[in-house]
Amino acid sequence: MPNDRWIWDATTTLEALGAADVVLWLWEPEKDRLRLTGASRSLGLGPLAPECSSAAMRALALPQDRAMADDVLRVQDPGSEIAVRLRMRGGGVCIWRGVWLEEGLRAAGVIAPETKFAASDLDHLTGLLDRKSFVTRAREQLQSPGNHELVVADLDRLRRLNEALGHERADLVLAALGSRLAAAFPPGALLARVGEDEFAVLAPTSRPSAAEILRQALEQPLRVAGFDIHPTLSIGAVEAVGGEDAPEAAELLRRAELAVESAKSGGRGGAAAYGRGLESDGLSRLALESDLRGAMGRGEIVAYYQPIVRLSTGALSGFEALVRWRHSRRGLLTPDQFLPLCEEMGLMSELGARMMREAGHQLAVWRRDHRAAGELTVAVNLSTGELDRPDLISDVMAIRKETGLPPGALKLEVTEGDVMRDPDRAAVVLRNLREAGAALALDDFGTGFSSLSYLTRLPFDTLKIDRYFVRTMATNEGSAKIVSSVVKLGQDLALEVVAEGVENAQMARQLLSLGCDYGQGFGYAPALSPQEAEVYLNESYVDGAAPVKARG
């Protein structure tokens, strides 16, 4: 009887494995040798094939997945199974399955794309549920009786992170946050990445709350490609009662995202719960857009001034000019309420030029009318991308000529993200601004996007510590260390250091004990109208010191 069985030679085997997008692996720990056969290139394992060492495998794994690579390589008892989700540089997400053989001398198994083992309902970057799958699973979970909490967290300043690090490194940050989220919640919680920079959790209501657990898990420093990243989140939450009358999952997610937008309006690291009052915000935004273009022509966009105080003496040193919109119907609007619209509508360059000119002329008036204020300065924020504005340097020169301000009286504040987009180009522009007579401050320093090597090459006069670290330094050891380190760095580089977010006298004393030069924040005063700022200026010079609140 003829033998009709297939005879599999090596070539046929390799062709079959390649067609199936599968790799066979064999790990021999005593020889430190990993063998790979099959579709290694398509799975991102090409640099390791046909064999490699354990060190090579760890090096090819993404940094946040190296602990999983160790799970494959660690010797276990015979019969122990291996099931690891692993990502390699240049490849997709793969599942390594296998078993330990022969007294732990060898392990063998198969590697295949995650989609061959499970339904493709996962976000490719984090391994969490994607938005569509989250809504489907949440709909099922909400049928269970009991109280549920849906939380959405938006990673603050993702665009700045992309600009500073590039998309690939920013993706590493998102992947690391996804891993942290998965480790923070028990298996019963639904976890998802529901937007480019948004994570969502649906879990039973508990203490601590899901929002607290999420913030604690994700707002921890991490290091990516030599950069220290300090993530902060804007969090929105909504509660629901499960059962037959439970709200639709998609509607619940929409409400949580409305709450996120409300949290972001209060600044970085905010939180908000859903309420009916949020529903009118979408319509309000449309009306605001129609008013914005005419606001500049009507003189409604104005500068307000927040005092900056020398901590050692309490003397008023200067002001930071902060934009406000005196809306005819809505009253005084803060930057968070309209700057995103300005950016979308391409008005940021016009706004930046207006603010710089208005602040420079106001400072000249104060210095002329108040002899005691002869050394007063004013700081103006440059918006994202404004370093590339063609007229920036000529505007500075023109303002100084019109006002007679001496060099250094007008201070321009730039963010780390703006500098790090193109450090060499930024260095040229900053040097030209310095030659034009502007002083320069690096704003929000400590948020973790810059390289210290660039700081020594750029002509800054001042470092400004981000208010988040100042506000939390009394309760967060990490924040306290960052504040102390920035102050010491400023001293070593002969730079002035300004701490934002000083809310009370205790904060001021703590900053002074660290050697910080200046402080600003609600402990001294909020942003004041020009008339209020002049009153504050007069009172400060009469009293000899700017008043600071005992408690904030």
Coordinates of C-alpha atoms in Angstrom, one line a residue:
M1 CA 0.0 0.0 0.0
P2 CA 1.5 3.3 -1.0
N3 CA 2.5 5.7 1.8
D4 CA 0.4 8.8 1.3
R5 CA 1.7 10.7 4.4
W6 CA 3.4 14.0 3.9
I7 CA 7.2 14.0 4.3
W8 CA 8.2 17.4 5.8
D9 CA 11.6 18.5 4.8
A10 CA 13.3 21.6 6.3
T11 CA 12.4 23.9 3.4
T12 CA 8.7 22.9 3.5
T13 CA 8.7 23.5 7.3
L14 CA 10.1 27.0 7.0
E15 CA 7.7 27.8 4.2
A16 CA 4.8 26.6 6.3
L17 CA 5.9 28.6 9.4
G18 CA 6.4 31.7 7.3
A19 CA 3.0 31.4 5.7
A20 CA 1.4 31.0 9.1
D21 CA 3.3 34.0 10.5
V22 CA 4.7 31.8 13.3
V23 CA 8.1 31.2 14.9
L24 CA 9.3 28.1 16.8
W25 CA 11.7 28.8 19.6
L26 CA 14.1 26.7 21.7
W27 CA 15.9 28.1 24.8
E28 CA 18.9 26.4 26.3
P29 CA 19.9 28.3 29.4
E30 CA 23.1 26.4 30.1
K31 CA 24.5 27.4 26.7
D32 CA 22.8 30.8 26.9
R33 CA 21.4 30.1 23.4
L34 CA 17.9 31.0 22.0
R35 CA 17.1 29.4 18.6
L36 CA 14.4 30.8 16.3
T37 CA 12.9 29.1 13.2
G38 CA 10.1 30.6 11.0
A39 CA 8.7 34.0 10.3
S40 CA 11.2 35.8 12.5
R41 CA 11.6 38.9 10.3
S42 CA 7.8 39.7 10.0
L43 CA 7.5 39.4 13.8
G44 CA 10.3 41.8 14.5
L45 CA 12.7 39.0 15.6
G46 CA 15.0 39.1 12.5
P47 CA 18.0 40.5 14.5
L48 CA 17.8 37.5 16.8
A49 CA 17.5 34.7 14.2
P50 CA 18.7 32.0 13.8
E51 CA 20.1 32.1 17.3
C52 CA 21.1 34.6 19.9
S53 CA 22.1 35.1 23.6
S54 CA 19.7 36.1 26.4
A55 CA 21.3 39.5 26.5
A56 CA 20.4 40.1 22.8
M57 CA 16.8 39.2 23.4
R58 CA 16.5 41.5 26.4
A59 CA 18.1 44.3 24.3
L60 CA 15.6 43.9 21.5
A61 CA 12.6 43.9 23.8
L62 CA 11.0 47.3 24.5
P63 CA 12.3 48.6 27.9
Q64 CA 9.0 48.3 29.7
D65 CA 8.7 44.7 28.6
R66 CA 12.1 43.4 29.6
A67 CA 10.6 41.9 32.8
M68 CA 8.4 39.8 30.6
A69 CA 11.4 38.7 28.5
D70 CA 13.0 37.5 31.8
D71 CA 9.9 35.4 32.4
V72 CA 10.6 33.5 29.2
L73 CA 14.3 33.0 30.1
R74 CA 14.0 32.2 33.8
V75 CA 14.5 28.5 34.5
Q76 CA 11.4 26.7 35.8
D77 CA 10.3 23.2 36.8
P78 CA 9.7 20.6 34.1
G79 CA 6.2 20.9 32.7
S80 CA 5.9 24.6 33.7
E81 CA 4.0 26.5 31.0
I82 CA 5.1 29.9 29.5
A83 CA 2.6 32.4 28.3
V84 CA 4.0 35.9 27.9
R85 CA 2.9 39.0 25.9
L86 CA 6.0 40.6 24.6
R87 CA 6.9 43.6 22.3
M88 CA 10.1 43.9 20.3
R89 CA 11.6 47.0 18.7
G90 CA 10.4 47.2 15.1
G91 CA 7.8 44.4 15.6
G92 CA 4.2 44.0 16.8
V93 CA 2.8 42.5 19.9
C94 CA 3.5 38.8 20.1
I95 CA 2.5 36.0 22.4
W96 CA 5.3 33.5 23.5
R97 CA 3.8 30.1 24.5
G98 CA 5.9 27.2 25.5
V99 CA 6.8 24.6 28.2
W100 CA 9.9 23.6 30.2
L101 CA 11.4 20.2 29.4
E102 CA 14.1 17.8 30.7
E103 CA 14.7 18.9 34.3
G104 CA 14.7 22.6 33.3
L105 CA 17.5 22.2 30.8
R106 CA 15.4 23.4 27.8
A107 CA 12.2 25.3 27.0
A108 CA 10.5 25.3 23.7
G109 CA 7.4 26.7 22.2
V110 CA 5.8 28.9 19.5
I111 CA 5.6 32.7 18.9
A112 CA 2.7 34.3 17.0
P113 CA 1.1 37.7 16.6
E114 CA -1.3 38.5 19.4
T115 CA -4.2 38.6 16.9
K116 CA -3.7 34.8 16.2
F117 CA -4.3 34.0 19.9
A118 CA -7.0 36.5 20.8
A119 CA -9.6 38.7 19.2
S120 CA -8.2 42.0 17.8
D121 CA -10.1 44.1 20.4
L122 CA -7.0 45.5 22.1
D123 CA -5.1 48.7 21.6
H124 CA -1.9 47.8 19.8
L125 CA 0.3 50.2 21.9
T126 CA -0.8 49.4 25.4
G127 CA -2.5 46.0 25.2
L128 CA -5.6 47.5 26.9
L129 CA -9.1 47.4 25.4
D130 CA -9.7 49.8 22.6
R131 CA -12.6 52.2 22.7
K132 CA -15.1 50.1 20.8
S133 CA -14.4 47.0 22.8
F134 CA -14.5 48.9 26.1
V135 CA -18.0 50.2 25.3
T136 CA -19.1 46.7 24.4
R137 CA -17.7 45.1 27.6
A138 CA -18.8 48.0 29.8
R139 CA -22.4 47.6 28.5
E140 CA -22.3 44.0 29.7
Q141 CA -20.7 44.9 33.1
L142 CA -23.2 47.6 33.8
Q143 CA -25.9 44.9 33.8
S144 CA -24.6 43.7 37.1
P145 CA -26.4 45.3 40.1
G146 CA -24.3 47.6 42.3
N147 CA -22.6 50.9 42.1
H148 CA -20.0 51.5 39.4
E149 CA -17.5 54.3 38.7
L150 CA -16.3 55.2 35.2
V151 CA -13.1 57.2 35.2
V152 CA -11.3 58.8 32.2
A153 CA -7.8 60.2 32.6
D154 CA -6.3 62.5 30.0
L155 CA -2.5 62.7 29.9
D156 CA -1.6 66.4 30.2
R157 CA 0.6 68.0 27.5
L158 CA 0.9 65.0 25.2
R159 CA 1.5 67.3 22.2
R160 CA 4.4 68.9 24.0
L161 CA 5.7 65.4 24.8
N162 CA 5.5 64.5 21.1
E163 CA 7.3 67.7 20.0
A164 CA 10.0 67.2 22.6
L165 CA 10.7 63.5 22.3
G166 CA 9.2 62.5 19.0
H167 CA 6.3 60.2 18.5
E168 CA 8.2 56.9 19.0
R169 CA 9.5 57.9 22.4
A170 CA 6.1 59.4 23.4
D171 CA 4.6 56.1 22.4
L172 CA 6.9 54.4 24.9
V173 CA 5.5 56.7 27.6
L174 CA 1.9 55.7 26.7
A175 CA 2.8 52.0 26.7
A176 CA 4.5 52.3 30.1
L177 CA 1.4 54.0 31.5
G178 CA -0.8 51.3 30.1
S179 CA 1.3 48.7 31.8
R180 CA 1.1 50.6 35.1
L181 CA -2.7 50.9 34.8
A182 CA -3.0 47.1 34.2
A183 CA -1.0 46.4 37.3
A184 CA -2.9 48.8 39.5
F185 CA -6.4 47.3 39.2
P186 CA -7.8 43.8 40.0
P187 CA -8.9 41.5 37.1
G188 CA -12.5 42.5 37.4
A189 CA -11.9 46.1 36.3
L190 CA -12.3 47.1 32.7
L191 CA -9.2 49.0 31.4
A192 CA -8.9 50.8 28.1
R193 CA -7.1 53.3 26.0
V194 CA -10.1 55.3 24.6
G195 CA -8.2 58.1 22.8
E196 CA -4.7 59.1 21.8
D197 CA -4.0 60.4 25.3
E198 CA -7.0 59.0 27.2
F199 CA -7.3 56.0 29.5
A200 CA -10.5 54.7 31.0
V201 CA -11.5 52.5 33.9
L202 CA -14.8 51.0 34.8
A203 CA -14.8 49.4 38.3
P204 CA -17.1 48.8 41.2
T205 CA -17.3 51.9 43.5
S206 CA -14.8 51.4 46.3
R207 CA -12.5 53.2 48.7
P208 CA -10.0 54.3 47.6
S209 CA -11.8 55.4 44.5
A210 CA -10.8 54.3 41.0
A211 CA -9.7 57.9 40.3
E212 CA -7.4 57.8 43.3
I213 CA -5.9 54.4 42.3
L214 CA -5.5 55.6 38.8
R215 CA -3.7 58.8 39.7
Q216 CA -1.4 57.1 42.2
A217 CA -0.5 54.5 39.6
L218 CA 0.2 56.8 36.6
E219 CA 1.6 60.0 38.2
Q220 CA 4.9 58.4 39.1
P221 CA 8.1 59.5 37.4
L222 CA 9.5 57.3 34.6
R223 CA 12.6 57.5 32.4
V224 CA 12.4 57.1 28.7
A225 CA 15.4 57.3 26.3
G226 CA 17.4 59.3 28.9
F227 CA 14.6 61.8 29.6
D228 CA 12.9 62.0 33.0
I229 CA 9.1 62.2 32.5
H230 CA 6.7 63.3 35.3
P231 CA 3.2 62.5 34.0
T232 CA 0.2 64.4 35.3
L233 CA -3.4 63.7 34.5
S234 CA -6.7 65.5 34.2
I235 CA -9.4 63.2 35.5
G236 CA -13.1 63.0 35.0
A237 CA -15.5 60.6 36.8
V238 CA -19.1 59.6 36.7
E239 CA -21.0 57.1 38.8
A240 CA -23.8 54.8 37.7
V241 CA -26.0 52.2 39.3
G242 CA -25.9 48.9 37.5
G243 CA -28.8 46.7 36.6
E244 CA -31.6 46.7 34.1
D245 CA -32.0 50.5 34.2
A246 CA -28.2 51.2 33.9
P247 CA -27.2 54.0 31.6
E248 CA -25.9 53.2 28.1
A249 CA -22.1 52.7 28.3
A250 CA -21.3 55.0 25.4
E251 CA -23.3 57.8 27.1
L252 CA -21.5 57.2 30.4
L253 CA -18.2 57.4 28.6
R254 CA -19.2 60.7 27.0
R255 CA -20.2 62.1 30.4
A256 CA -16.8 61.2 31.9
E257 CA -15.0 62.9 29.0
L258 CA -17.1 66.0 29.6
A259 CA -15.9 65.9 33.1
V260 CA -12.3 65.6 31.9
E261 CA -12.7 68.8 29.8
S262 CA -14.0 70.6 32.9
A263 CA -11.0 69.3 34.9
K264 CA -8.6 70.6 32.3
S265 CA -10.1 74.1 32.5
G266 CA -8.7 74.3 36.0
G267 CA -5.1 73.6 35.0
R268 CA -2.8 70.6 34.9
G269 CA -3.5 67.8 37.2
G270 CA -7.2 68.7 37.8
A271 CA -10.2 66.5 38.6
A272 CA -13.9 66.9 38.1
A273 CA -17.1 64.8 38.5
Y274 CA -19.9 64.9 35.9
G275 CA -22.8 67.2 36.5
R276 CA -25.7 68.5 34.3
G277 CA -24.1 71.9 34.1
L278 CA -21.4 70.5 31.8
E279 CA -23.9 69.7 29.1
S280 CA -24.1 73.3 27.9
D281 CA -20.3 73.6 27.4
G282 CA -20.4 72.3 23.8
L283 CA -22.8 75.0 22.7
S284 CA -20.9 77.6 24.7
R285 CA -17.7 76.8 22.7
L286 CA -19.4 77.5 19.4
A287 CA -20.6 80.9 20.6
L288 CA -17.1 81.6 22.0
E289 CA -15.5 81.0 18.6
S290 CA -17.7 83.5 16.9
D291 CA -16.8 86.2 19.4
L292 CA -13.1 85.6 19.5
R293 CA -12.0 87.1 16.2
G294 CA -13.5 90.5 17.0
A295 CA -12.3 90.5 20.6
M296 CA -8.8 91.7 19.8
G297 CA -10.1 94.5 17.6
R298 CA -12.5 95.6 20.4
G299 CA -9.7 95.7 22.9
E300 CA -11.2 92.9 25.0
I301 CA -8.0 90.8 25.1
V302 CA -5.9 92.4 27.9
A303 CA -2.9 91.7 30.1
Y304 CA -3.3 91.0 33.8
Y305 CA -0.2 91.0 36.1
Q306 CA 0.8 88.6 38.8
P307 CA 3.5 89.8 41.3
I308 CA 6.9 88.1 41.5
V309 CA 8.5 88.5 45.0
R310 CA 12.1 88.1 46.2
L311 CA 11.7 85.5 48.9
S312 CA 14.6 86.7 51.1
T313 CA 13.3 90.2 51.6
G314 CA 9.7 90.1 50.5
A315 CA 10.4 92.9 48.1
L316 CA 8.4 93.1 44.9
S317 CA 10.6 92.2 42.0
G318 CA 8.3 92.4 39.0
F319 CA 5.2 90.9 37.4
E320 CA 4.3 88.2 35.0
A321 CA 1.8 89.3 32.3
L322 CA -1.1 86.8 31.9
V323 CA -3.7 87.1 29.2
R324 CA -7.4 87.6 30.1
W325 CA -10.5 88.2 28.0
R326 CA -13.0 90.8 29.2
H327 CA -16.0 89.2 27.5
S328 CA -19.0 91.6 27.2
R329 CA -21.5 88.9 28.4
R330 CA -19.5 86.2 30.2
G331 CA -17.2 88.5 32.3
L332 CA -13.5 87.8 32.7
L333 CA -12.3 84.7 31.0
T334 CA -9.1 82.9 31.9
P335 CA -6.6 81.5 29.4
D336 CA -7.8 77.9 29.7
Q337 CA -11.2 79.0 28.4
F338 CA -10.1 80.6 25.2
L339 CA -6.4 79.9 24.4
P340 CA -7.1 76.5 22.8
L341 CA -9.6 78.3 20.4
C342 CA -6.9 80.9 19.6
E343 CA -4.5 78.1 18.7
E344 CA -7.1 76.3 16.5
M345 CA -7.9 79.6 14.7
G346 CA -4.3 80.6 14.1
L347 CA -4.4 83.7 16.3
M348 CA -1.5 82.8 18.7
S349 CA 1.2 84.9 16.9
E350 CA -1.1 88.0 16.9
L351 CA -2.0 87.4 20.5
G352 CA 1.7 87.0 21.5
A353 CA 2.8 90.2 19.8
R354 CA -0.1 92.1 21.4
M355 CA 0.7 90.9 24.9
M356 CA 4.4 91.7 24.6
R357 CA 3.7 95.2 23.4
E358 CA 1.0 95.9 26.0
A359 CA 3.2 94.6 28.9
G360 CA 6.3 96.5 27.8
H361 CA 4.4 99.8 27.6
Q362 CA 2.7 99.2 31.0
L363 CA 6.1 98.5 32.6
A364 CA 7.5 101.7 31.1
V365 CA 4.7 103.7 32.7
W366 CA 5.3 102.1 36.1
R367 CA 9.0 102.6 36.0
R368 CA 8.5 106.3 35.0
D369 CA 5.8 107.1 37.6
H370 CA 7.2 105.1 40.6
R371 CA 10.8 105.9 41.2
A372 CA 11.1 103.1 43.9
A373 CA 10.1 100.7 41.1
G374 CA 13.1 101.5 39.0
E375 CA 14.3 97.8 38.8
L376 CA 10.9 96.4 38.2
T377 CA 10.6 93.8 35.4
V378 CA 7.8 92.2 33.4
A379 CA 7.7 88.6 32.1
V380 CA 5.7 87.6 29.0
N381 CA 5.0 84.0 27.9
L382 CA 5.9 83.1 24.3
S383 CA 3.2 80.7 23.0
T384 CA 4.1 77.4 21.4
G385 CA 5.9 78.0 18.1
E386 CA 6.3 81.7 18.7
L387 CA 10.1 81.3 18.7
D388 CA 9.7 80.8 14.9
R389 CA 7.7 84.0 14.5
P390 CA 9.6 86.1 11.8
D391 CA 8.9 89.5 13.6
L392 CA 9.7 88.3 17.1
I393 CA 13.2 89.9 17.4
S394 CA 12.3 93.1 15.5
D395 CA 9.2 93.4 17.8
V396 CA 11.5 93.3 20.9
M397 CA 13.8 95.9 19.5
A398 CA 10.9 98.1 18.5
I399 CA 9.2 97.9 22.0
R400 CA 12.5 98.8 23.7
K401 CA 12.9 101.7 21.4
E402 CA 9.4 103.0 22.0
T403 CA 9.5 102.6 25.7
G404 CA 13.1 103.2 26.6
L405 CA 13.2 100.0 28.7
P406 CA 16.8 99.0 29.6
P407 CA 18.2 95.5 28.7
G408 CA 16.6 92.8 30.8
A409 CA 13.5 94.7 31.9
L410 CA 11.4 92.8 29.4
K411 CA 11.7 89.0 30.1
L412 CA 10.4 86.4 27.7
E413 CA 9.4 83.0 29.0
V414 CA 9.7 79.9 26.8
T415 CA 8.8 76.3 27.6
E416 CA 11.0 73.3 27.5
G417 CA 8.9 71.7 24.8
D418 CA 9.4 74.7 22.5
V419 CA 13.1 74.6 23.0
M420 CA 13.5 70.9 22.5
R421 CA 11.6 70.7 19.2
D422 CA 14.8 72.1 17.6
P423 CA 17.4 73.0 20.2
D424 CA 20.0 74.3 17.6
R425 CA 17.5 76.6 16.0
A426 CA 16.2 77.7 19.4
A427 CA 19.7 78.5 20.5
V428 CA 20.2 80.9 17.6
V429 CA 16.8 82.7 18.2
L430 CA 17.4 82.9 22.0
R431 CA 20.9 84.5 21.5
N432 CA 19.4 87.0 19.1
L433 CA 16.7 87.9 21.6
R434 CA 19.3 88.3 24.3
E435 CA 21.3 90.7 22.0
A436 CA 18.0 92.6 21.3
G437 CA 17.8 93.3 25.1
A438 CA 15.3 90.7 26.3
A439 CA 16.0 88.6 29.4
L440 CA 15.1 84.9 29.1
A441 CA 13.3 82.4 31.4
L442 CA 12.8 78.7 30.9
D443 CA 9.2 78.1 32.1
D444 CA 7.8 75.0 33.8
F445 CA 11.2 73.6 34.4
G446 CA 11.2 70.2 36.0
T447 CA 8.4 68.7 33.8
G448 CA 11.0 66.4 32.4
F449 CA 11.4 67.0 28.6
S450 CA 14.7 68.8 28.4
S451 CA 18.2 67.6 28.3
L452 CA 20.6 69.3 30.8
S453 CA 23.3 69.4 28.2
Y454 CA 21.2 71.9 26.2
L455 CA 20.6 74.0 29.3
T456 CA 24.3 74.9 29.6
R457 CA 24.3 76.0 25.9
L458 CA 21.3 78.2 26.0
P459 CA 21.4 81.9 27.2
F460 CA 18.8 81.7 30.0
D461 CA 18.8 84.0 33.0
T462 CA 16.0 82.3 34.9
L463 CA 14.5 78.9 35.7
K464 CA 10.9 78.7 36.7
I465 CA 9.8 75.7 38.7
D466 CA 6.4 74.3 37.6
R467 CA 3.6 75.1 40.1
Y468 CA 2.6 71.4 40.3
F469 CA 5.8 70.5 42.1
V470 CA 5.7 73.5 44.4
R471 CA 2.1 72.9 45.3
T472 CA 2.7 69.2 46.2
M473 CA 6.2 69.4 47.7
A474 CA 4.9 69.3 51.3
T475 CA 3.1 66.0 50.7
N476 CA 5.0 64.4 47.9
E477 CA 8.6 63.4 48.5
G478 CA 9.3 63.2 44.8
S479 CA 8.1 66.8 44.2
A480 CA 10.2 68.1 47.1
K481 CA 13.3 66.4 45.6
I482 CA 12.6 67.9 42.2
V483 CA 12.2 71.4 43.7
S484 CA 15.4 71.1 45.7
S485 CA 17.3 69.8 42.6
V486 CA 16.1 72.6 40.3
V487 CA 17.1 75.2 42.9
K488 CA 20.6 73.6 43.3
L489 CA 20.9 73.4 39.5
G490 CA 20.1 77.1 39.2
Q491 CA 22.7 78.0 41.8
D492 CA 25.3 75.9 40.0
L493 CA 24.6 77.6 36.7
A494 CA 24.3 81.1 38.2
L495 CA 20.6 81.3 37.1
E496 CA 17.8 82.9 39.1
V497 CA 15.1 80.5 40.2
V498 CA 11.4 81.5 40.4
A499 CA 8.9 79.1 42.1
E500 CA 5.4 79.3 40.7
G501 CA 2.3 78.2 42.8
V502 CA 3.4 79.7 46.2
E503 CA 0.1 79.6 48.1
N504 CA 1.1 80.6 51.7
A505 CA 3.9 81.7 54.0
Q506 CA 4.9 78.2 54.9
M507 CA 5.6 77.4 51.2
A508 CA 7.6 80.6 50.9
R509 CA 9.7 79.7 54.0
Q510 CA 10.4 76.2 52.7
L511 CA 11.5 77.5 49.3
L512 CA 13.7 80.1 51.0
S513 CA 15.3 77.4 53.1
L514 CA 16.2 75.6 49.9
G515 CA 17.8 78.8 48.4
C516 CA 15.1 79.7 45.9
D517 CA 15.3 83.3 44.8
Y518 CA 11.8 84.3 43.9
G519 CA 8.2 83.2 44.3
Q520 CA 4.8 83.9 42.7
G521 CA 1.4 82.6 43.3
F522 CA -1.9 83.1 45.0
G523 CA -0.2 83.4 48.4
Y524 CA 0.9 86.9 47.2
A525 CA -1.8 87.7 44.8
P526 CA -3.7 86.4 41.8
A527 CA -3.3 88.0 38.4
L528 CA -4.3 91.7 38.8
S529 CA -5.7 94.3 36.4
P530 CA -3.3 97.1 35.6
Q531 CA -5.1 99.3 38.1
E532 CA -5.0 96.7 40.9
A533 CA -1.4 95.9 40.1
E534 CA -0.4 99.6 40.5
V535 CA -2.2 99.7 43.9
Y536 CA -0.3 96.5 44.9
L537 CA 3.0 98.0 43.7
N538 CA 2.4 101.2 45.8
E539 CA 1.4 99.2 49.0
S540 CA 4.4 96.9 48.6
Y541 CA 6.9 99.8 48.4
V542 CA 5.2 101.7 51.3
D543 CA 5.1 98.6 53.5
G544 CA 8.6 97.5 52.4
A545 CA 7.4 94.0 51.5
A546 CA 4.7 92.2 49.6
P547 CA 2.1 90.6 51.9
V548 CA 1.9 86.8 51.9
K549 CA -1.1 84.8 53.1
A550 CA -0.5 82.7 56.3
R551 CA -2.6 79.9 54.7
G552 CA -3.6 79.1 51.2

